[in-house]
Amino acid sequence: MTDNAPLRDDAPLKGTGVRAAAALHANLTAPALVAHALRKGEGRLSAEGALIVRTGMHTGRSATDKFVADDPETTGEVWWGKVNQKLPRGKFDGLKTRIQAYLQGRELFTQDLYAGAAPANRIRVRLVTTGAWHALFARNMFIRPAEDELAEFKPDYVILHAPDFEADPEIDGVRSTTAIALSFAEKLILIAGTEYAGEIKKSIFTVMNWLLPAKDVLPMHCSANIGPNEDSALFFGLSGTGKTTLSSDPARRLVGDDEHGWGPDGIFNFEGGCYAKVIDLNQKSEPEIWAASHRFGTVLENVVADPRGRLDLTDKTFTENTRACYPVEFIPNVELSGQGGIPKNVVMLTADAFGVLPPISRLTPAQAMYHFLSGYTARVAGTEKGLGNEPQATFSTCFGSPFLPRHPQIYGKLLQKLIRRHGANCWLVNTGWTGGAYGVGQRMSIAHTRALLRAALTGELDKAQYRTDPFFGLAIPVHVNDVPDEVLDPRQAWTDKTAYDKAAKELVQRFVANFESFAEHVDEDVKAAAIKDAA
């Protein structure tokens, strides 16, 4: 049987509730999946061979359409609210049955994959989808088992992916025709009414955030790399803050760009691929990601190209959230095991839309806990449906609030314990605006950010002189090689110092208001380290 030929039996559908398919394509490799995607008119090739696809009306996650089944076995442990909306068990079962019926008898693509590079903390995932390109996305994104591991593959979690199926709010108890619904008891994920492939990726991230704390392992929304001295570093941050860009460093081996776990033996990637934002991607400043985005096997979401397939990475016609999904090995300097040692440095990235935070500051363990729970950044246009063209200030606890099925304090206390146990250096890095707020100032120079991180990760900043910022209580280095001193001081970067003071005070007030939501759950040293309103 060729790689391109459909299977004659339905064994790959075992455990999915879908009993038959018109044609079933199980565990096809990238060339075959690209061929099927082109045959079905799902996309076209770029001049270099990447698969260009459109995701329709959904060009980002539909955060308000995410639901969790109210299972008796798990209801007491779920962090219910806007992030995890409660879906009655009967409604979940009804939606499941309707999606299974929809998939029945259609041409289907299945992929059997792993999430978690560390075998002790790995889950087996089976995706069933109608889209060849979605199967390729998942194959690029997750960890691909060896061929001899597929014969006896039994999934721990199943994803039923029906992007063209429309949910019915009256029948299914959901908000719109789009639904992303998870049952932790049944170990089943339903995705309907959206072609945006990021929903597949983030659903499994949510599952890992559910499972790992019970094993005393911290799941993290962060990228990671390893230096020449085998020193691991973590980069926390939401979409658009630079996790992918800053972890792809030619001087350090990439572990992964977005999702990791930290356990007793070190860190490990959840995934086997990268999902990089490529709007305005520059070959000179980000050569590794640029090269990976111009290769056969890569999936390009909502990227604009001319009739000959030549990419225009500056074109925002469809969305600002243009993406490239590729296997991690497309990055030349990569740690193929997906694992690293205990982190020596923990970096928290923020894209400050007010332009008042310093480009880098050193954090005490208590400050690190505070900023982890705060998760301040600016949500960047396009990463979620409904955002406008301008960034919006937001506090996303643990730098990953949309993906936390348990209460944030569980993850916060795990991080606090790990930092204290291992003595990691902690840093807050602003990759957002300087010299003024969004619309007035300019985005922080990538070259300056890389120089600051290099100084932090190599130990250069251990010997630096620091001053304390009067508004946020942050320790800011006075001088760093290759970075102008005035850049290090955000107030000096503003022409209008009075306007800076006003903007800084406003952000302080936002921090103070946000802290009220979790102050009762933290230790006294974290309360003492909190940003305070001097007024």
Short mmCIF file of C-alpha atoms in Angstrom, two decimals, residues 203-521:
data_model
loop_
_atom_site.label_atom_id
_atom_site.label_comp_id
_atom_site.label_asym_id
_atom_site.label_seq_id
_atom_site.Cartn_x
_atom_site.Cartn_y
_atom_site.Cartn_z
CA SER A 203 -6.77 22.16 23.37
CA ILE A 204 -3.97 19.71 24.05
CA PHE A 205 -2.09 22.39 26.00
CA THR A 206 -5.19 22.72 28.18
CA VAL A 207 -5.14 18.97 28.73
CA MET A 208 -1.48 19.04 29.81
CA ASN A 209 -2.31 21.92 32.16
CA TRP A 210 -4.98 19.67 33.66
CA LEU A 211 -2.89 16.53 34.07
CA LEU A 212 0.61 17.59 35.12
CA PRO A 213 0.13 19.47 38.42
CA ALA A 214 -1.02 16.20 40.02
CA LYS A 215 2.43 14.82 39.15
CA ASP A 216 4.17 17.80 40.76
CA VAL A 217 5.15 19.01 37.27
CA LEU A 218 4.57 22.63 36.26
CA PRO A 219 3.02 23.09 32.79
CA MET A 220 4.16 26.39 31.29
CA HIS A 221 3.24 28.73 28.43
CA CYS A 222 6.86 29.44 27.56
CA SER A 223 9.64 28.79 25.09
CA ALA A 224 12.96 27.26 26.12
CA ASN A 225 16.53 26.92 24.95
CA ILE A 226 19.90 25.62 26.14
CA GLY A 227 23.18 27.51 26.16
CA PRO A 228 26.71 26.25 25.36
CA ASN A 229 27.22 25.39 29.04
CA GLU A 230 24.04 23.27 29.08
CA ASP A 231 22.23 26.05 30.94
CA SER A 232 18.50 25.99 30.26
CA ALA A 233 16.42 29.16 30.04
CA LEU A 234 12.65 29.68 30.00
CA PHE A 235 10.79 32.52 28.24
CA PHE A 236 7.24 33.06 29.52
CA GLY A 237 4.87 35.21 27.52
CA LEU A 238 1.62 35.45 25.62
CA SER A 239 1.32 35.49 21.85
CA GLY A 240 3.21 38.36 20.25
CA THR A 241 5.63 38.97 23.13
CA GLY A 242 8.59 37.26 21.44
CA LYS A 243 8.67 33.71 22.83
CA THR A 244 9.38 32.17 19.43
CA THR A 245 11.69 34.93 18.17
CA LEU A 246 13.86 35.21 21.28
CA SER A 247 14.23 31.47 21.92
CA SER A 248 15.44 30.92 18.33
CA ASP A 249 19.02 31.99 19.01
CA PRO A 250 21.93 30.69 16.89
CA ALA A 251 24.11 30.61 20.04
CA ARG A 252 21.67 28.39 21.96
CA ARG A 253 19.86 25.12 21.17
CA LEU A 254 16.10 25.48 20.85
CA VAL A 255 14.05 23.10 23.01
CA GLY A 256 10.68 24.47 21.94
CA ASP A 257 8.86 27.72 21.23
CA ASP A 258 5.64 27.66 23.26
CA GLU A 259 4.70 24.89 25.72
CA HIS A 260 6.86 23.07 28.27
CA GLY A 261 6.83 21.22 31.57
CA TRP A 262 9.23 21.63 34.51
CA GLY A 263 9.64 18.60 36.72
CA PRO A 264 12.20 17.11 39.12
CA ASP A 265 14.61 16.21 36.29
CA GLY A 266 14.39 19.43 34.29
CA ILE A 267 12.27 20.77 31.44
CA PHE A 268 10.63 19.13 28.45
CA ASN A 269 8.74 20.30 25.38
CA PHE A 270 5.09 19.32 24.96
CA GLU A 271 5.39 19.63 21.20
CA GLY A 272 7.46 18.64 18.20
CA GLY A 273 6.94 21.78 16.16
CA CYS A 274 6.73 25.57 16.16
CA TYR A 275 3.84 27.93 15.47
CA ALA A 276 5.48 31.25 14.69
CA LYS A 277 3.86 34.60 13.97
CA VAL A 278 5.26 35.76 10.64
CA ILE A 279 3.73 39.18 10.08
CA ASP A 280 6.57 41.54 9.13
CA LEU A 281 9.06 38.68 9.53
CA ASN A 282 12.53 39.89 8.55
CA GLN A 283 15.18 37.58 7.13
CA LYS A 284 18.03 39.55 8.63
CA SER A 285 16.75 39.77 12.22
CA GLU A 286 15.05 36.33 12.35
CA PRO A 287 16.86 34.15 9.79
CA GLU A 288 15.98 30.75 11.32
CA ILE A 289 12.23 31.37 11.41
CA TRP A 290 12.34 33.04 8.00
CA ALA A 291 14.06 30.01 6.46
CA ALA A 292 11.65 27.56 8.12
CA SER A 293 8.70 29.55 6.75
CA HIS A 294 9.99 29.11 3.21
CA ARG A 295 10.25 25.30 3.16
CA PHE A 296 8.20 22.44 1.81
CA GLY A 297 6.24 20.82 4.63
CA THR A 298 5.55 24.10 6.43
CA VAL A 299 1.94 25.27 6.74
CA LEU A 300 1.37 29.01 6.27
CA GLU A 301 -1.91 30.30 7.71
CA ASN A 302 -3.46 33.41 6.14
CA VAL A 303 -0.19 34.54 4.56
CA VAL A 304 -0.58 36.57 1.36
CA ALA A 305 1.23 35.52 -1.82
CA ASP A 306 1.12 36.69 -5.43
CA PRO A 307 -0.10 34.40 -8.27
CA ARG A 308 3.39 32.89 -8.55
CA GLY A 309 3.49 32.02 -4.85
CA ARG A 310 5.92 34.74 -3.77
CA LEU A 311 5.16 35.61 -0.16
CA ASP A 312 4.45 39.10 1.15
CA LEU A 313 4.94 38.76 4.89
CA THR A 314 4.03 42.42 5.45
CA ASP A 315 0.52 42.04 4.04
CA LYS A 316 -2.21 42.06 6.72
CA THR A 317 -5.13 41.64 4.30
CA PHE A 318 -6.55 38.60 6.08
CA THR A 319 -5.18 39.13 9.59
CA GLU A 320 -2.22 40.35 11.58
CA ASN A 321 -2.06 36.87 13.08
CA THR A 322 -0.34 35.21 10.12
CA ARG A 323 1.39 31.99 11.14
CA ALA A 324 3.93 29.39 10.06
CA CYS A 325 3.71 25.87 11.46
CA TYR A 326 6.75 23.65 10.94
CA PRO A 327 8.55 20.74 12.65
CA VAL A 328 11.08 21.82 15.25
CA GLU A 329 13.89 20.24 13.25
CA PHE A 330 13.40 22.95 10.60
CA ILE A 331 15.30 25.18 13.05
CA PRO A 332 19.02 24.39 12.52
CA ASN A 333 20.21 24.58 16.14
CA VAL A 334 17.67 22.44 17.98
CA GLU A 335 17.68 20.00 20.89
CA LEU A 336 15.99 17.03 19.23
CA SER A 337 15.32 15.24 22.52
CA GLY A 338 12.97 18.08 23.45
CA GLN A 339 14.42 18.04 26.96
CA GLY A 340 16.81 20.12 29.05
CA GLY A 341 18.19 20.46 32.57
CA ILE A 342 16.95 22.55 35.48
CA PRO A 343 16.55 26.17 34.27
CA LYS A 344 19.21 28.63 35.36
CA ASN A 345 17.24 31.64 34.08
CA VAL A 346 13.51 32.38 33.97
CA VAL A 347 12.49 35.27 31.70
CA MET A 348 9.00 36.80 31.75
CA LEU A 349 8.17 38.65 28.56
CA THR A 350 5.66 41.47 28.28
CA ALA A 351 4.68 43.70 25.37
CA ASP A 352 3.91 46.87 27.33
CA ALA A 353 1.55 48.97 25.21
CA PHE A 354 1.95 51.95 27.55
CA GLY A 355 5.71 52.08 26.92
CA VAL A 356 6.57 52.65 30.60
CA LEU A 357 8.20 49.38 31.69
CA PRO A 358 11.99 49.03 31.37
CA PRO A 359 13.42 46.76 28.64
CA ILE A 360 14.89 44.46 31.32
CA SER A 361 14.78 44.26 35.11
CA ARG A 362 15.96 41.71 37.65
CA LEU A 363 13.30 40.10 39.84
CA THR A 364 13.51 38.64 43.32
CA PRO A 365 11.77 35.26 43.77
CA ALA A 366 8.79 37.04 45.37
CA GLN A 367 8.61 39.55 42.49
CA ALA A 368 8.81 36.66 40.03
CA MET A 369 5.83 35.01 41.69
CA TYR A 370 3.94 38.33 41.59
CA HIS A 371 4.61 38.94 37.90
CA PHE A 372 3.85 35.32 37.02
CA LEU A 373 0.44 35.59 38.64
CA SER A 374 -0.10 39.03 37.10
CA GLY A 375 0.84 38.00 33.56
CA TYR A 376 0.72 41.57 32.27
CA THR A 377 1.08 42.20 28.56
CA ALA A 378 -0.79 43.75 25.66
CA ARG A 379 -2.96 41.39 23.67
CA VAL A 380 -1.78 41.74 20.10
CA ALA A 381 -4.29 42.18 17.28
CA GLY A 382 -5.41 39.01 15.55
CA THR A 383 -4.51 36.34 18.12
CA GLU A 384 -8.10 36.17 19.32
CA LYS A 385 -11.32 36.79 17.40
CA GLY A 386 -12.83 40.14 18.31
CA LEU A 387 -9.66 42.11 19.03
CA GLY A 388 -9.22 45.38 17.19
CA ASN A 389 -6.16 46.65 15.39
CA GLU A 390 -4.56 48.16 18.50
CA PRO A 391 -3.03 46.16 21.37
CA GLN A 392 -5.11 46.04 24.54
CA ALA A 393 -3.57 45.96 28.01
CA THR A 394 -4.45 42.72 29.74
CA PHE A 395 -3.50 40.62 32.74
CA SER A 396 -3.39 36.91 31.88
CA THR A 397 -2.43 35.04 35.01
CA CYS A 398 0.48 32.60 34.66
CA PHE A 399 0.98 34.08 31.16
CA GLY A 400 -1.63 31.61 29.98
CA SER A 401 -5.01 32.24 31.59
CA PRO A 402 -7.04 31.02 28.55
CA PHE A 403 -5.48 27.56 28.90
CA LEU A 404 -5.70 27.00 32.68
CA PRO A 405 -8.37 24.46 33.67
CA ARG A 406 -7.34 24.64 37.35
CA HIS A 407 -7.09 27.63 39.69
CA PRO A 408 -4.04 29.84 38.97
CA GLN A 409 -2.71 29.49 42.52
CA ILE A 410 -1.93 25.83 41.81
CA TYR A 411 0.48 26.79 39.03
CA GLY A 412 1.83 29.79 40.92
CA LYS A 413 2.77 27.77 43.98
CA LEU A 414 4.47 25.15 41.79
CA LEU A 415 6.62 27.84 40.13
CA GLN A 416 7.43 29.43 43.47
CA LYS A 417 8.57 26.10 44.86
CA LEU A 418 10.74 25.34 41.83
CA ILE A 419 12.42 28.77 41.79
CA ARG A 420 13.18 28.61 45.50
CA ARG A 421 14.44 25.04 45.31
CA HIS A 422 16.78 25.62 42.37
CA GLY A 423 17.70 29.30 42.76
CA ALA A 424 16.89 30.35 39.18
CA ASN A 425 17.63 33.94 38.15
CA CYS A 426 14.42 35.76 37.19
CA TRP A 427 13.98 38.64 34.73
CA LEU A 428 11.14 40.81 33.41
CA VAL A 429 11.72 41.84 29.78
CA ASN A 430 9.59 44.37 27.91
CA THR A 431 9.46 43.67 24.17
CA GLY A 432 6.70 46.25 23.69
CA TRP A 433 6.99 50.00 23.26
CA THR A 434 9.57 52.59 24.25
CA GLY A 435 9.67 56.37 23.98
CA GLY A 436 5.88 56.60 24.23
CA ALA A 437 2.73 54.50 24.25
CA TYR A 438 1.51 52.52 21.25
CA GLY A 439 0.89 54.96 18.41
CA VAL A 440 3.48 57.45 19.70
CA GLY A 441 6.55 55.43 20.68
CA GLN A 442 8.24 52.66 18.74
CA ARG A 443 8.50 48.91 19.25
CA MET A 444 11.54 47.83 21.23
CA SER A 445 14.50 46.96 19.01
CA ILE A 446 14.98 43.20 18.64
CA ALA A 447 18.74 43.80 18.54
CA HIS A 448 18.60 45.58 21.89
CA THR A 449 16.39 42.88 23.43
CA ARG A 450 18.76 40.15 22.23
CA ALA A 451 21.75 42.03 23.67
CA LEU A 452 19.99 42.38 27.03
CA LEU A 453 19.06 38.71 27.11
CA ARG A 454 22.57 37.69 26.13
CA ALA A 455 23.92 39.73 29.05
CA ALA A 456 21.42 38.10 31.43
CA LEU A 457 21.92 34.51 30.25
CA THR A 458 25.73 34.68 30.17
CA GLY A 459 25.97 36.12 33.68
CA GLU A 460 27.14 39.57 32.59
CA LEU A 461 24.24 41.19 34.47
CA ASP A 462 25.23 39.41 37.70
CA LYS A 463 28.02 42.01 37.98
CA ALA A 464 25.99 45.02 36.82
CA GLN A 465 25.07 48.05 38.89
CA TYR A 466 21.32 48.45 39.41
CA ARG A 467 18.94 51.23 40.35
CA THR A 468 15.37 50.87 41.62
CA ASP A 469 12.54 52.17 39.48
CA PRO A 470 10.34 54.52 41.59
CA PHE A 471 7.02 53.41 40.11
CA PHE A 472 7.29 49.61 39.83
CA GLY A 473 10.04 48.78 42.33
CA LEU A 474 12.05 47.01 39.64
CA ALA A 475 15.85 46.63 39.66
CA ILE A 476 17.10 48.13 36.37
CA PRO A 477 20.73 47.78 35.19
CA VAL A 478 22.45 51.13 34.77
CA HIS A 479 24.60 50.01 31.83
CA VAL A 480 24.61 47.04 29.44
CA ASN A 481 27.02 46.62 26.54
CA ASP A 482 25.53 47.27 23.07
CA VAL A 483 22.44 49.01 24.49
CA PRO A 484 22.23 52.82 24.89
CA ASP A 485 21.89 53.84 28.54
CA GLU A 486 18.83 55.98 27.76
CA VAL A 487 17.03 52.91 26.42
CA LEU A 488 17.46 51.16 29.80
CA ASP A 489 15.61 53.99 31.54
CA PRO A 490 12.08 54.16 30.09
CA ARG A 491 11.43 57.66 31.46
CA GLN A 492 14.52 59.06 29.73
CA ALA A 493 13.29 57.57 26.43
CA TRP A 494 10.17 59.77 26.56
CA THR A 495 10.38 63.37 25.33
CA ASP A 496 7.45 64.36 27.55
CA LYS A 497 8.46 63.31 31.08
CA THR A 498 5.15 64.48 32.59
CA ALA A 499 3.26 62.26 30.15
CA TYR A 500 5.50 59.34 31.17
CA ASP A 501 4.77 59.86 34.87
CA LYS A 502 1.02 59.95 34.17
CA ALA A 503 1.14 56.78 32.06
CA ALA A 504 3.30 54.95 34.64
CA LYS A 505 0.89 55.85 37.46
CA GLU A 506 -2.04 54.58 35.39
CA LEU A 507 -0.32 51.24 34.83
CA VAL A 508 0.56 50.98 38.53
CA GLN A 509 -3.14 51.36 39.30
CA ARG A 510 -3.97 48.57 36.86
CA PHE A 511 -1.48 46.29 38.59
CA VAL A 512 -2.93 47.16 42.01
CA ALA A 513 -6.51 46.47 40.88
CA ASN A 514 -5.53 43.17 39.28
CA PHE A 515 -3.62 41.99 42.39
CA GLU A 516 -6.81 42.12 44.43
CA SER A 517 -8.10 39.04 42.59
CA PHE A 518 -5.36 36.75 43.94
CA ALA A 519 -3.89 38.54 46.98
CA GLU A 520 -5.62 36.21 49.46
CA HIS A 521 -3.94 33.17 47.88
#
